[in-house]
PDB file of C-alpha atoms in Angstrom:
ATOM      1  CA  UNK A   1       5.184   1.307  -9.071  1.00  0.00           C
ATOM      2  CA  UNK A   2       7.245  -0.076  -6.219  1.00  0.00           C
ATOM      3  CA  UNK A   3       7.238  -3.622  -4.886  1.00  0.00           C
ATOM      4  CA  UNK A   4       7.522  -3.820  -1.113  1.00  0.00           C
ATOM      5  CA  UNK A   5       7.892  -7.097   0.774  1.00  0.00           C
ATOM      6  CA  UNK A   6       6.528  -7.730   4.253  1.00  0.00           C
ATOM      7  CA  UNK A   7       8.986  -9.904   6.137  1.00  0.00           C
ATOM      8  CA  UNK A   8       8.319 -11.887   9.309  1.00  0.00           C
ATOM      9  CA  UNK A   9      10.683 -13.038  12.018  1.00  0.00           C
ATOM     10  CA  UNK A  10       9.572 -15.184  14.941  1.00  0.00           C
ATOM     11  CA  UNK A  11      10.562 -17.995  17.251  1.00  0.00           C
ATOM     12  CA  UNK A  12       8.584 -21.099  16.276  1.00  0.00           C
ATOM     13  CA  UNK A  13       8.241 -23.829  18.889  1.00  0.00           C
ATOM     14  CA  UNK A  14       7.178 -27.189  17.425  1.00  0.00           C
ATOM     15  CA  UNK A  15       5.185 -25.388  14.731  1.00  0.00           C
ATOM     16  CA  UNK A  16       5.717 -24.766  11.019  1.00  0.00           C
ATOM     17  CA  UNK A  17       4.038 -23.513   7.852  1.00  0.00           C
ATOM     18  CA  UNK A  18       2.586 -20.325   9.385  1.00  0.00           C
ATOM     19  CA  UNK A  19       0.596 -18.624   6.642  1.00  0.00           C
ATOM     20  CA  UNK A  20      -2.460 -16.511   5.904  1.00  0.00           C
ATOM     21  CA  UNK A  21      -5.586 -18.558   5.132  1.00  0.00           C
ATOM     22  CA  UNK A  22      -7.682 -17.789   2.065  1.00  0.00           C
ATOM     23  CA  UNK A  23      -8.171 -14.923  -0.363  1.00  0.00           C
ATOM     24  CA  UNK A  24     -10.245 -13.097   2.275  1.00  0.00           C
ATOM     25  CA  UNK A  25      -7.256 -12.784   4.654  1.00  0.00           C
ATOM     26  CA  UNK A  26      -6.923  -9.163   5.747  1.00  0.00           C
ATOM     27  CA  UNK A  27      -3.465  -7.566   5.775  1.00  0.00           C
ATOM     28  CA  UNK A  28      -3.871  -4.594   8.174  1.00  0.00           C
ATOM     29  CA  UNK A  29      -1.489  -1.822   7.182  1.00  0.00           C
ATOM     30  CA  UNK A  30      -0.646   1.783   8.027  1.00  0.00           C
ATOM     31  CA  UNK A  31      -0.001   3.593   4.763  1.00  0.00           C
ATOM     32  CA  UNK A  32       2.067   6.667   3.908  1.00  0.00           C
ATOM     33  CA  UNK A  33       1.344   8.904   0.900  1.00  0.00           C
ATOM     34  CA  UNK A  34       4.525   9.322  -1.113  1.00  0.00           C
ATOM     35  CA  UNK A  35       3.321  12.637  -2.584  1.00  0.00           C
ATOM     36  CA  UNK A  36       2.936  14.596   0.664  1.00  0.00           C
ATOM     37  CA  UNK A  37       4.189  12.219   3.386  1.00  0.00           C
ATOM     38  CA  UNK A  38       0.832  11.990   5.182  1.00  0.00           C
ATOM     39  CA  UNK A  39       0.388   8.851   7.311  1.00  0.00           C
ATOM     40  CA  UNK A  40      -3.197   7.702   7.818  1.00  0.00           C
ATOM     41  CA  UNK A  41      -4.379   7.477  11.422  1.00  0.00           C
ATOM     42  CA  UNK A  42      -6.433   4.323  10.923  1.00  0.00           C
ATOM     43  CA  UNK A  43      -5.413   0.809  10.003  1.00  0.00           C
ATOM     44  CA  UNK A  44      -6.506  -0.087   6.481  1.00  0.00           C
ATOM     45  CA  UNK A  45      -6.803  -3.613   5.236  1.00  0.00           C
ATOM     46  CA  UNK A  46      -6.115  -5.083   1.836  1.00  0.00           C
ATOM     47  CA  UNK A  47      -7.326  -8.518   0.699  1.00  0.00           C
ATOM     48  CA  UNK A  48      -6.986 -10.572  -2.460  1.00  0.00           C
ATOM     49  CA  UNK A  49     -10.747 -11.039  -2.827  1.00  0.00           C
ATOM     50  CA  UNK A  50     -11.492  -7.317  -3.039  1.00  0.00           C
ATOM     51  CA  UNK A  51     -10.603  -5.439  -6.204  1.00  0.00           C
ATOM     52  CA  UNK A  52     -11.726  -2.099  -7.605  1.00  0.00           C
ATOM     53  CA  UNK A  53     -11.197  -0.540 -11.034  1.00  0.00           C
ATOM     54  CA  UNK A  54      -8.660   2.262 -11.379  1.00  0.00           C
ATOM     55  CA  UNK A  55      -9.688   5.586 -12.900  1.00  0.00           C
ATOM     56  CA  UNK A  56      -9.173   5.827 -16.635  1.00  0.00           C
ATOM     57  CA  UNK A  57      -9.482   2.087 -17.220  1.00  0.00           C
ATOM     58  CA  UNK A  58      -5.881   1.369 -16.190  1.00  0.00           C
ATOM     59  CA  UNK A  59      -6.716  -1.955 -14.580  1.00  0.00           C
ATOM     60  CA  UNK A  60      -7.671  -2.674 -10.997  1.00  0.00           C
ATOM     61  CA  UNK A  61      -6.167  -2.786  -7.513  1.00  0.00           C
ATOM     62  CA  UNK A  62      -6.914  -4.580  -4.254  1.00  0.00           C
ATOM     63  CA  UNK A  63      -7.133  -1.240  -2.415  1.00  0.00           C
ATOM     64  CA  UNK A  64      -7.617   2.268  -3.753  1.00  0.00           C
ATOM     65  CA  UNK A  65      -7.342   5.098  -1.271  1.00  0.00           C
ATOM     66  CA  UNK A  66      -7.375   8.879  -1.501  1.00  0.00           C
ATOM     67  CA  UNK A  67      -4.932  10.873   0.622  1.00  0.00           C
ATOM     68  CA  UNK A  68      -6.795  13.117   3.055  1.00  0.00           C
ATOM     69  CA  UNK A  69      -4.096  15.793   2.854  1.00  0.00           C
ATOM     70  CA  UNK A  70      -3.207  16.109  -0.850  1.00  0.00           C
ATOM     71  CA  UNK A  71      -6.225  14.256  -2.373  1.00  0.00           C
ATOM     72  CA  UNK A  72      -4.001  12.037  -4.516  1.00  0.00           C
ATOM     73  CA  UNK A  73      -5.490   8.661  -5.410  1.00  0.00           C
ATOM     74  CA  UNK A  74      -3.086   5.853  -4.515  1.00  0.00           C
ATOM     75  CA  UNK A  75      -3.402   2.092  -4.718  1.00  0.00           C
ATOM     76  CA  UNK A  76      -1.892  -1.174  -3.558  1.00  0.00           C
ATOM     77  CA  UNK A  77      -2.052  -4.714  -4.917  1.00  0.00           C
ATOM     78  CA  UNK A  78      -1.158  -8.007  -3.280  1.00  0.00           C
ATOM     79  CA  UNK A  79       1.009 -10.156  -5.533  1.00  0.00           C
ATOM     80  CA  UNK A  80      -0.772 -13.484  -4.973  1.00  0.00           C
ATOM     81  CA  UNK A  81       2.132 -15.649  -6.138  1.00  0.00           C
ATOM     82  CA  UNK A  82       4.426 -13.953  -3.606  1.00  0.00           C
ATOM     83  CA  UNK A  83       2.592 -15.282  -0.528  1.00  0.00           C
ATOM     84  CA  UNK A  84       4.882 -17.740   1.268  1.00  0.00           C
ATOM     85  CA  UNK A  85       4.610 -19.632   4.563  1.00  0.00           C
ATOM     86  CA  UNK A  86       6.980 -18.968   7.449  1.00  0.00           C
ATOM     87  CA  UNK A  87       8.478 -22.365   8.289  1.00  0.00           C
ATOM     88  CA  UNK A  88      10.357 -23.924  11.203  1.00  0.00           C
ATOM     89  CA  UNK A  89      13.657 -23.746   9.305  1.00  0.00           C
ATOM     90  CA  UNK A  90      13.142 -19.949   9.054  1.00  0.00           C
ATOM     91  CA  UNK A  91      12.717 -19.573  12.821  1.00  0.00           C
ATOM     92  CA  UNK A  92      14.457 -16.450  14.107  1.00  0.00           C
ATOM     93  CA  UNK A  93      15.252 -15.194  10.575  1.00  0.00           C
ATOM     94  CA  UNK A  94      13.487 -12.536   8.518  1.00  0.00           C
ATOM     95  CA  UNK A  95      11.637 -14.102   5.571  1.00  0.00           C
ATOM     96  CA  UNK A  96       9.265 -12.559   3.041  1.00  0.00           C
ATOM     97  CA  UNK A  97       5.642 -13.579   3.583  1.00  0.00           C
ATOM     98  CA  UNK A  98       3.984 -11.345   0.952  1.00  0.00           C
ATOM     99  CA  UNK A  99       4.861  -8.671  -1.599  1.00  0.00           C
ATOM    100  CA  UNK A 100       2.730  -5.599  -2.275  1.00  0.00           C
ATOM    101  CA  UNK A 101       2.788  -3.596  -5.491  1.00  0.00           C
ATOM    102  CA  UNK A 102       2.402   0.031  -4.431  1.00  0.00           C
ATOM    103  CA  UNK A 103       1.545   3.106  -6.471  1.00  0.00           C
ATOM    104  CA  UNK A 104       1.798   6.457  -4.703  1.00  0.00           C
ATOM    105  CA  UNK A 105       2.000   5.011  -1.207  1.00  0.00           C
ATOM    106  CA  UNK A 106       3.993   2.650   0.937  1.00  0.00           C
ATOM    107  CA  UNK A 107       3.141   0.518   3.954  1.00  0.00           C
ATOM    108  CA  UNK A 108       4.975   1.613   7.088  1.00  0.00           C
ATOM    109  CA  UNK A 109       3.408  -0.671   9.709  1.00  0.00           C
ATOM    110  CA  UNK A 110       1.609  -4.014   9.874  1.00  0.00           C
ATOM    111  CA  UNK A 111      -0.812  -5.329  12.476  1.00  0.00           C
ATOM    112  CA  UNK A 112      -0.965  -9.145  12.593  1.00  0.00           C
ATOM    113  CA  UNK A 113      -4.418 -10.239  13.655  1.00  0.00           C
ATOM    114  CA  UNK A 114      -6.572 -13.282  12.930  1.00  0.00           C
ATOM    115  CA  UNK A 115      -6.740 -15.573   9.921  1.00  0.00           C
ATOM    116  CA  UNK A 116      -3.388 -17.319  10.134  1.00  0.00           C
ATOM    117  CA  UNK A 117      -3.021 -21.107  10.102  1.00  0.00           C
ATOM    118  CA  UNK A 118      -0.060 -23.316  10.993  1.00  0.00           C
ATOM    119  CA  UNK A 119       0.876 -26.973  11.398  1.00  0.00           C
ATOM    120  CA  UNK A 120       2.526 -29.025  14.102  1.00  0.00           C
ATOM    121  CA  UNK A 121       6.180 -29.497  13.107  1.00  0.00           C
ATOM    122  CA  UNK A 122       6.173 -33.204  13.978  1.00  0.00           C
ATOM    123  CA  UNK A 123       2.517 -34.227  13.692  1.00  0.00           C
ATOM    124  CA  UNK A 124       1.314 -32.083  10.789  1.00  0.00           C
ATOM    125  CA  UNK A 125      -1.791 -31.240  12.860  1.00  0.00           C
ATOM    126  CA  UNK A 126      -3.445 -28.143  11.389  1.00  0.00           C
ATOM    127  CA  UNK A 127      -4.105 -25.228  13.721  1.00  0.00           C
ATOM    128  CA  UNK A 128      -6.917 -23.205  12.108  1.00  0.00           C
ATOM    129  CA  UNK A 129      -7.193 -20.218  14.399  1.00  0.00           C
ATOM    130  CA  UNK A 130      -3.750 -18.741  14.925  1.00  0.00           C
ATOM    131  CA  UNK A 131      -4.337 -15.250  16.288  1.00  0.00           C
ATOM    132  CA  UNK A 132      -1.262 -13.017  16.394  1.00  0.00           C
ATOM    133  CA  UNK A 133      -2.903  -9.828  17.703  1.00  0.00           C
ATOM    134  CA  UNK A 134      -0.743  -9.919  20.853  1.00  0.00           C
ATOM    135  CA  UNK A 135       2.429 -10.744  18.908  1.00  0.00           C
ATOM    136  CA  UNK A 136       2.483 -14.337  20.116  1.00  0.00           C
ATOM    137  CA  UNK A 137       0.363 -17.495  20.155  1.00  0.00           C
ATOM    138  CA  UNK A 138       0.478 -20.761  22.085  1.00  0.00           C
ATOM    139  CA  UNK A 139      -1.470 -24.015  21.979  1.00  0.00           C
ATOM    140  CA  UNK A 140      -0.986 -27.747  22.521  1.00  0.00           C
ATOM    141  CA  UNK A 141      -0.438 -30.374  19.823  1.00  0.00           C
ATOM    142  CA  UNK A 142      -2.475 -33.370  21.014  1.00  0.00           C
ATOM    143  CA  UNK A 143      -1.049 -35.670  18.337  1.00  0.00           C
ATOM    144  CA  UNK A 144       2.604 -34.957  19.208  1.00  0.00           C
ATOM    145  CA  UNK A 145       1.873 -34.462  22.936  1.00  0.00           C
ATOM    146  CA  UNK A 146       3.824 -31.196  23.096  1.00  0.00           C
ATOM    147  CA  UNK A 147       3.250 -27.460  23.421  1.00  0.00           C
ATOM    148  CA  UNK A 148       3.437 -25.326  20.290  1.00  0.00           C
ATOM    149  CA  UNK A 149       3.930 -21.610  20.006  1.00  0.00           C
ATOM    150  CA  UNK A 150       4.927 -18.524  18.094  1.00  0.00           C
ATOM    151  CA  UNK A 151       6.778 -15.860  20.084  1.00  0.00           C
ATOM    152  CA  UNK A 152       8.953 -12.785  19.563  1.00  0.00           C
ATOM    153  CA  UNK A 153       7.088 -11.885  16.363  1.00  0.00           C
ATOM    154  CA  UNK A 154       8.688  -9.038  14.428  1.00  0.00           C
ATOM    155  CA  UNK A 155       8.119  -7.627  10.962  1.00  0.00           C
ATOM    156  CA  UNK A 156       9.711  -5.200   8.570  1.00  0.00           C
ATOM    157  CA  UNK A 157       9.169  -3.859   5.068  1.00  0.00           C
ATOM    158  CA  UNK A 158      11.881  -4.069   2.420  1.00  0.00           C
ATOM    159  CA  UNK A 159      11.976  -3.191  -1.273  1.00  0.00           C
ATOM    160  CA  UNK A 160      11.434  -6.347  -3.313  1.00  0.00           C
TER     161      UNK A 160
END
């Protein structure tokens, strides 16, 4: 079992508290089998609300997948208490947003999509539909009368 953290780095303009919203948030990952090195072609998602039992009654996991090359069953869990917002004071620094507990596989890429929320840094206005599919997002904070945005989004995986 290995714990791997997904870290974010971005430039936040007049925005703070960027975070995934709800237990149904989908973390889209590319996964690599540690037994044979096979990398899946398709993005797979893992969410807190989905859980499946492991073979042999050894508990459960948020995602169980079988390697197409070596047929090994691998799994990944989201550590719920590890989920942290990316805040204005973290702007332009790598910070851990979530930690995954991995057995037999490791995430090698992440695709930010929909389901993020954020708040205006000055007004506290909640932005419900922050979509990061293009690696950036912009809007306008009516309460603070200023543009808000997330740009230069980067991510990396590190051992936790």
